[in-house]
Amino acid sequence: MKPVKVGLLGLGTVGGGTLNVLVRNAAEIARRAGREIVVSHAAAREYDPSALEGLDRVQVSDDAFSVVREPEVDIVVELIGGYSPARELVLEAIANGKHVVTANKALIALHGNEIFAAAQEKGVTVAFEAAVAGGIPIIKALREGLAANHIEWIAGIINGTGNFILTEMRDKGRDFADVLAEAQALGYAEADPTFDVEGIDAAHKLTILASLAFGIPLQFDRCFTEGISRIEPQDVTWAEELGYRIKHLGVARKTAEGVELRVHPTLIPERRLIANVDGVMNAVLVKGDAVGPTLYYGAGAGSLPTASAVVADIIDVTRTLTTDPENRVPHLAFQPDELSDLPVLPIEQIETAYYLRMTAQDRPGVVAAVAGILGDAGISIEAMHQKEPAEGETEVPVVMLTRRVREAQMNDAIARIEALDAITGPVTRIRVETLS
Ligand code: HSE
């Protein structure tokens, strides 16, 4: 059988890794795919030829559109990232009858509905395993391995850079900016690193996971997103004292009222396996009604781990080249006409427990006033910590863990606490998930 020809858009961290894996493992890959897979064309503006294997057999251009228009190319692999021109390139590839593999989570989260509809129309496949959690085959697990289940919830550490920062801050007391610079040098961070630290990258990935889990259209704009840039070293220490770890978690949960879709720093009991996922590693915990909790762990970023997922998709597409389009695995796991209109809930409607930290004047009645506000709001305090003020200090940190309560109720209580004269500055609030 003729080799399958791949057109690679991008020869950077992931593109270079993909070329190298396809070249290095060519024989093993052909044994699995049933056909030889070769990169015949590539597009890149800047690349390092010394880091790339088999480049002499690839026709490289600086015009990505020439690759998606190339009649010889069967599968276009989009590894440029970003919203545009990735969207235009992918849509044109589809219009030209090419299958597409992409690692672009931003593209799928924002434009996936449009892209999948175009692919459906044209009878081609768009595969995106590498878009979520790098090398972990979580898309395949959700779409195929767990297809028997009602998925109840998902909780994931799905941004390696953010997890790396939180881990280094906790273990080595390192400075936020210094760790971020290292993640950038290692090729983990997004082109705009605020995407990592403000949770936008995780929200892209969570949006995709939620659609696959619950059979809803992609709705990135409904995802609540809070970053890690306001986490202070003392919050990390307090959490440890209380038996928790702070992780930047993506949580998607199906409730009777709708779907929770939220990314925020979260206290997790330290005894949970996922609380011990450190460094650039990712992990996704999925609770299905039949299977129970399942945990997927691995490298969430980096050249070869991400290439592993990209190449797996290329092999999958190669295997399905002869399959009737109607009988392929649906893009969003559920048949396109079976997607539900279950609403994504606003954050005010979500119920969690909370960690609260505030700075209080060291004088009688302050803690009583705070407890009174929480009591009036029907919020039960589960634990409270306060330390003696240091010599000469007039303020002390007060830390509380509360029972589960609606976010709207907590917002009102926090506003009242912040209005107290004896409370200085804003109240730090971190949501708590027991993941039990
Ligand atoms: N910036 C991302 C991360 C890369 O740090 O996880 C992988 O999507």
XYZ file of C-alpha atoms and ligand atoms in Angstrom:
444
model
C 0.000 0.000 0.000
C 1.180 3.566 -0.738
C 2.642 5.474 2.248
C 0.366 8.003 3.930
C 1.726 11.523 3.432
C 1.754 14.051 6.225
C 2.039 17.839 5.900
C 3.440 19.290 9.103
C 2.597 22.886 10.028
C 5.257 24.002 12.502
C 8.704 22.599 13.250
C 9.096 23.986 16.767
C 8.963 22.118 20.095
C 6.030 19.847 19.200
C 6.454 19.861 15.397
C 10.120 18.921 15.714
C 9.274 16.179 18.227
C 6.599 14.818 15.892
C 8.979 14.635 12.930
C 11.640 12.955 15.064
C 9.243 10.345 16.489
C 7.821 9.568 13.028
C 11.343 9.109 11.642
C 12.862 7.272 14.617
C 9.971 4.884 15.157
C 8.978 4.558 11.481
C 9.160 0.758 11.317
C 7.234 0.200 14.568
C 4.641 2.793 13.518
C 4.142 1.110 10.111
C 3.621 -2.225 11.896
C 0.894 -0.632 13.988
C -0.751 1.495 11.292
C -0.587 -1.081 8.536
C 1.034 1.528 6.255
C 4.161 3.580 6.101
C 3.673 7.168 7.309
C 6.019 9.826 5.921
C 6.289 13.559 6.406
C 6.438 14.782 2.823
C 5.877 18.530 3.402
C 6.340 20.980 6.248
C 5.887 24.687 6.826
C 7.944 26.732 9.255
C 9.383 30.245 9.355
C 12.151 29.513 11.862
C 13.516 26.134 12.853
C 16.689 24.437 13.966
C 17.695 21.846 11.302
C 20.256 20.300 13.667
C 17.413 19.240 16.014
C 15.391 17.551 13.256
C 15.758 14.021 11.872
C 15.018 13.042 8.264
C 14.629 16.664 7.171
C 16.336 15.924 3.834
C 13.224 13.964 2.767
C 10.831 16.808 3.645
C 9.914 19.679 1.369
C 9.964 22.701 3.707
C 8.222 25.959 2.855
C 7.546 29.122 4.822
C 3.975 29.196 3.506
C 1.632 27.030 5.591
C -1.222 27.518 3.097
C 0.872 25.859 0.383
C 0.971 22.717 2.548
C -2.794 22.559 3.131
C -3.259 22.978 -0.642
C -0.683 20.319 -1.549
C -2.504 17.509 -3.444
C -0.025 14.855 -2.243
C -0.718 15.489 1.462
C -3.307 13.163 3.082
C -3.099 14.408 6.688
C -2.393 17.993 7.757
C -0.832 18.219 11.225
C -1.352 21.684 12.696
C 1.257 22.480 15.366
C 1.479 26.242 14.988
C -0.863 27.012 17.901
C -2.996 30.109 18.510
C -6.373 31.003 17.051
C -5.362 32.479 13.718
C -4.170 31.544 11.100
C -4.602 28.056 12.643
C -8.398 28.250 12.180
C -8.149 29.320 8.539
C -5.493 26.666 7.799
C -7.520 23.870 9.371
C -10.750 24.919 7.638
C -8.964 25.099 4.307
C -7.358 21.688 4.857
C -10.811 20.244 5.573
C -12.287 21.958 2.511
C -9.505 20.328 0.494
C -10.612 16.916 1.814
C -7.635 16.416 4.138
C -7.754 14.840 7.561
C -6.405 17.038 10.330
C -4.443 16.329 13.487
C -3.896 19.212 15.884
C -2.432 19.844 19.330
C -4.135 23.231 19.452
C -6.392 23.402 22.523
C -7.209 27.086 22.025
C -8.388 26.364 18.492
C -10.565 23.399 19.484
C -12.029 25.093 22.592
C -13.009 28.240 20.665
C -13.636 27.052 17.126
C -14.142 23.293 17.554
C -17.914 23.380 16.941
C -17.367 25.077 13.576
C -14.395 22.864 12.673
C -16.155 19.586 13.539
C -19.259 20.597 11.577
C -17.062 21.325 8.532
C -15.224 18.008 8.970
C -18.509 16.106 9.324
C -19.799 17.710 6.135
C -16.652 16.762 4.256
C -16.337 13.256 5.762
C -12.867 13.868 7.189
C -11.493 13.428 10.694
C -10.095 16.071 13.025
C -8.053 14.441 15.799
C -6.832 16.389 18.836
C -5.459 14.013 21.478
C -2.417 16.228 22.104
C -4.618 19.234 22.857
C -5.319 18.062 26.414
C -2.724 16.875 28.936
C 0.091 16.382 26.387
C 1.115 12.732 26.238
C -1.724 11.341 28.392
C -4.320 9.616 26.162
C -7.220 11.217 28.037
C -9.304 12.034 24.944
C -9.227 8.399 23.884
C -10.013 7.283 27.436
C -13.076 9.549 27.637
C -14.296 9.046 24.095
C -13.754 5.315 23.832
C -12.508 3.598 26.996
C -15.205 5.095 29.253
C -17.998 5.131 26.661
C -20.172 2.839 28.812
C -20.388 5.362 31.670
C -22.339 8.366 32.781
C -19.376 10.595 33.568
C -20.173 12.340 36.849
C -17.172 14.627 37.240
C -13.647 15.335 36.106
C -10.894 17.044 38.093
C -7.592 17.686 36.395
C -4.187 19.223 36.787
C -3.988 20.145 33.132
C -1.395 22.884 32.951
C 2.160 21.703 33.480
C 3.635 25.181 33.813
C 1.241 26.164 36.610
C 1.820 22.888 38.435
C 5.583 23.304 38.063
C 5.355 26.799 39.567
C 3.203 25.704 42.538
C 5.474 22.704 43.200
C 8.693 24.723 43.126
C 7.150 27.412 45.355
C 6.130 24.746 47.864
C 9.269 22.592 47.821
C 11.995 25.144 47.302
C 10.386 28.448 48.248
C 11.355 29.702 44.786
C 10.166 32.940 43.350
C 7.174 32.845 40.974
C 8.880 34.746 38.102
C 12.052 32.682 38.330
C 10.168 29.355 38.008
C 8.070 30.715 35.149
C 11.248 31.691 33.266
C 12.540 28.141 33.658
C 9.260 26.676 32.326
C 9.543 28.995 29.315
C 13.142 27.905 28.660
C 12.062 24.244 28.809
C 9.373 24.887 26.167
C 6.451 24.119 28.527
C 4.921 27.589 28.763
C 2.503 29.103 26.259
C 3.697 31.879 23.935
C 1.755 34.203 26.240
C 2.531 32.808 29.720
C -0.498 34.534 31.243
C -2.441 31.731 29.512
C -0.682 29.340 31.905
C -0.768 31.303 35.146
C -4.227 32.822 34.726
C -5.804 29.461 33.878
C -6.787 30.207 30.279
C -4.821 27.249 28.908
C -6.403 24.953 31.517
C -9.841 26.392 30.670
C -9.292 25.560 26.986
C -8.494 21.974 27.947
C -11.306 21.651 30.493
C -13.823 22.928 27.940
C -12.796 20.074 25.641
C -12.932 17.452 28.401
C -16.388 18.592 29.540
C -17.815 18.292 26.022
C -16.392 14.790 25.649
C -17.659 13.778 29.083
C -21.165 15.239 28.996
C -22.021 15.480 25.297
C -22.411 19.267 25.221
C -21.130 21.730 22.607
C -17.792 23.426 23.335
C -18.443 26.559 25.440
C -15.117 28.087 26.419
C -16.693 31.477 27.149
C -18.770 29.924 29.960
C -15.764 28.501 31.814
C -14.990 30.260 35.114
C -11.261 30.969 35.281
C -9.109 32.104 38.187
C -5.287 32.022 38.076
C -2.537 31.232 40.552
C -0.804 34.595 40.517
C -2.419 35.688 43.804
C -1.395 32.568 45.762
C 1.069 33.585 48.462
C 3.718 31.317 49.996
C 1.834 31.556 53.315
C -1.285 30.030 51.699
C 0.837 27.079 50.607
C 2.135 26.702 54.175
C -1.286 27.098 55.787
C -2.753 24.510 53.419
C -0.032 22.028 54.443
C -0.732 22.660 58.122
C -4.391 21.881 57.511
C -3.543 18.643 55.638
C -4.112 19.982 52.118
C -2.146 20.845 48.971
C -2.985 23.737 46.660
C -3.380 22.671 43.047
C -4.590 24.630 40.046
C -7.506 22.401 39.213
C -9.958 22.218 36.338
C -13.285 20.871 37.588
C -16.213 19.812 35.390
C -19.217 18.294 37.103
C -22.665 17.350 35.860
C -25.449 18.283 38.256
C -29.230 18.214 37.918
C -29.155 21.991 37.277
C -26.389 22.022 34.693
C -22.673 21.664 34.196
C -20.013 23.156 36.453
C -17.034 24.312 34.418
C -14.342 26.001 36.465
C -10.583 26.438 36.756
C -9.204 27.823 40.001
C -6.628 27.185 42.724
C -8.062 24.432 44.932
C -7.213 22.884 48.282
C -7.150 19.072 47.922
C -6.614 16.661 50.843
C -2.940 15.671 50.679
C -3.821 11.963 50.913
C -5.390 12.006 47.422
C -3.096 10.680 44.704
C -3.781 13.727 42.537
C -2.572 16.042 45.313
C 0.845 14.416 44.897
C 1.189 15.109 41.182
C 4.126 17.466 41.049
C 6.271 19.437 38.644
C 5.265 19.625 35.004
C 3.275 16.381 35.273
C -0.464 16.391 34.570
C -3.190 14.159 35.969
C -6.889 13.806 35.253
C -9.290 12.144 37.652
C -12.497 10.939 35.992
C -15.462 9.568 37.930
C -17.768 7.320 35.911
C -20.898 5.730 37.364
C -19.911 2.214 36.328
C -16.139 2.290 36.564
C -15.817 4.548 39.648
C -12.858 6.919 39.920
C -10.025 6.511 37.385
C -6.791 8.489 37.294
C -4.637 9.277 34.258
C -1.125 10.574 34.891
C 1.809 11.593 32.703
C 3.780 14.362 31.056
C 1.420 17.174 30.121
C 3.830 19.181 27.987
C 7.168 18.967 26.231
C 8.400 17.957 22.820
C 8.366 14.144 22.806
C 5.440 13.539 25.209
C 3.200 15.805 23.118
C 4.560 14.254 19.910
C 3.565 10.857 21.315
C -0.092 11.961 21.315
C 0.162 13.675 17.911
C 1.667 10.570 16.292
C -0.947 8.324 17.930
C -3.600 10.486 16.242
C -1.802 10.231 12.889
C -1.805 6.436 13.277
C -5.508 6.458 14.216
C -6.368 8.573 11.179
C -4.289 6.264 8.966
C -6.215 3.266 10.296
C -9.562 4.939 9.604
C -8.704 6.192 6.104
C -10.775 3.403 4.628
C -13.606 3.574 7.204
C -17.051 4.850 6.292
C -17.189 8.438 7.759
C -20.581 7.758 9.398
C -19.044 4.986 11.464
C -15.991 6.764 12.795
C -15.656 7.694 16.466
C -17.560 11.030 16.770
C -15.408 14.119 17.335
C -17.058 15.022 20.650
C -17.711 11.402 21.699
C -21.499 11.694 21.229
C -23.228 11.644 17.841
C -23.382 15.263 16.556
C -27.211 15.356 16.623
C -27.235 13.999 20.177
C -25.416 16.875 21.901
C -27.429 18.201 24.846
C -28.239 21.808 25.733
C -27.572 21.331 29.452
C -26.551 24.818 30.678
C -23.095 25.634 32.013
C -23.724 27.105 35.473
C -22.484 30.556 36.535
C -19.889 30.357 39.338
C -22.339 31.987 41.818
C -24.513 28.851 41.613
C -21.684 26.466 42.440
C -21.270 24.951 45.881
C -17.866 24.192 47.414
C -16.119 24.357 50.758
C -13.696 27.265 51.224
C -10.329 28.161 52.707
C -10.398 31.789 53.860
C -7.373 33.784 54.961
C -7.632 37.297 56.313
C -5.424 39.741 58.151
C -7.038 40.782 61.434
C -6.205 43.469 63.994
C -5.090 41.774 67.203
C -7.883 43.017 69.457
C -10.899 41.513 71.267
C -14.006 40.585 69.321
C -12.549 40.474 65.804
C -12.752 36.722 65.308
C -16.188 36.757 66.973
C -17.360 39.370 64.447
C -16.074 37.300 61.514
C -17.649 34.127 62.919
C -20.893 36.061 63.435
C -21.002 37.126 59.773
C -20.387 33.551 58.620
C -22.973 32.253 61.114
C -25.590 34.782 59.924
C -24.962 33.628 56.354
C -25.511 29.992 57.404
C -21.843 29.147 56.736
C -20.382 26.605 59.116
C -16.702 26.889 60.137
C -14.915 23.515 60.019
C -11.466 24.566 61.248
C -9.769 27.771 62.361
C -6.118 28.694 62.831
C -4.593 31.801 64.296
C -1.078 32.274 65.544
C 0.224 34.640 68.198
C 1.331 37.924 66.651
C 5.066 38.315 66.269
C 6.805 40.706 68.675
C 5.689 44.272 67.931
C 3.028 43.180 65.357
C -0.561 44.372 65.688
C -2.032 42.180 62.950
C -2.361 38.403 62.660
C -3.379 36.067 59.861
C -6.595 34.146 60.574
C -7.313 31.068 58.486
C -10.613 29.200 58.301
C -12.013 26.182 56.499
C -15.751 26.247 55.936
C -18.409 23.694 55.019
C -19.818 23.633 51.506
C -21.863 26.692 50.599
C -23.049 28.420 47.419
C -20.536 30.861 45.958
C -23.143 33.675 45.979
C -23.601 33.293 49.756
C -19.859 33.271 50.283
C -19.455 36.406 48.136
C -21.885 38.288 50.408
C -20.167 37.069 53.575
C -16.701 38.000 52.266
C -17.920 41.486 51.328
C -19.225 41.953 54.903
C -15.973 40.633 56.424
C -13.864 42.930 54.244
C -16.011 45.879 55.402
C -15.005 45.312 59.052
C -12.559 47.980 60.344
C -10.527 45.297 62.063
C -9.868 43.356 58.834
C -7.039 44.704 56.696
C -6.998 44.155 52.934
C -8.884 41.578 50.918
C -9.878 38.120 52.128
C -8.037 35.358 50.234
C -10.486 32.644 49.218
C -9.449 29.271 47.811
C -12.088 26.674 46.988
C -11.727 23.214 48.566
C -12.547 19.922 46.837
C -12.319 16.638 48.729
C -12.614 14.628 45.471
C -14.121 11.739 47.359
N 1.574 25.464 28.368
C 1.043 24.151 28.468
C 1.357 23.585 29.834
C 1.617 23.284 27.384
O 2.210 24.144 30.537
O 0.741 22.616 30.234
C 0.857 22.028 27.153
O -0.441 22.258 26.714
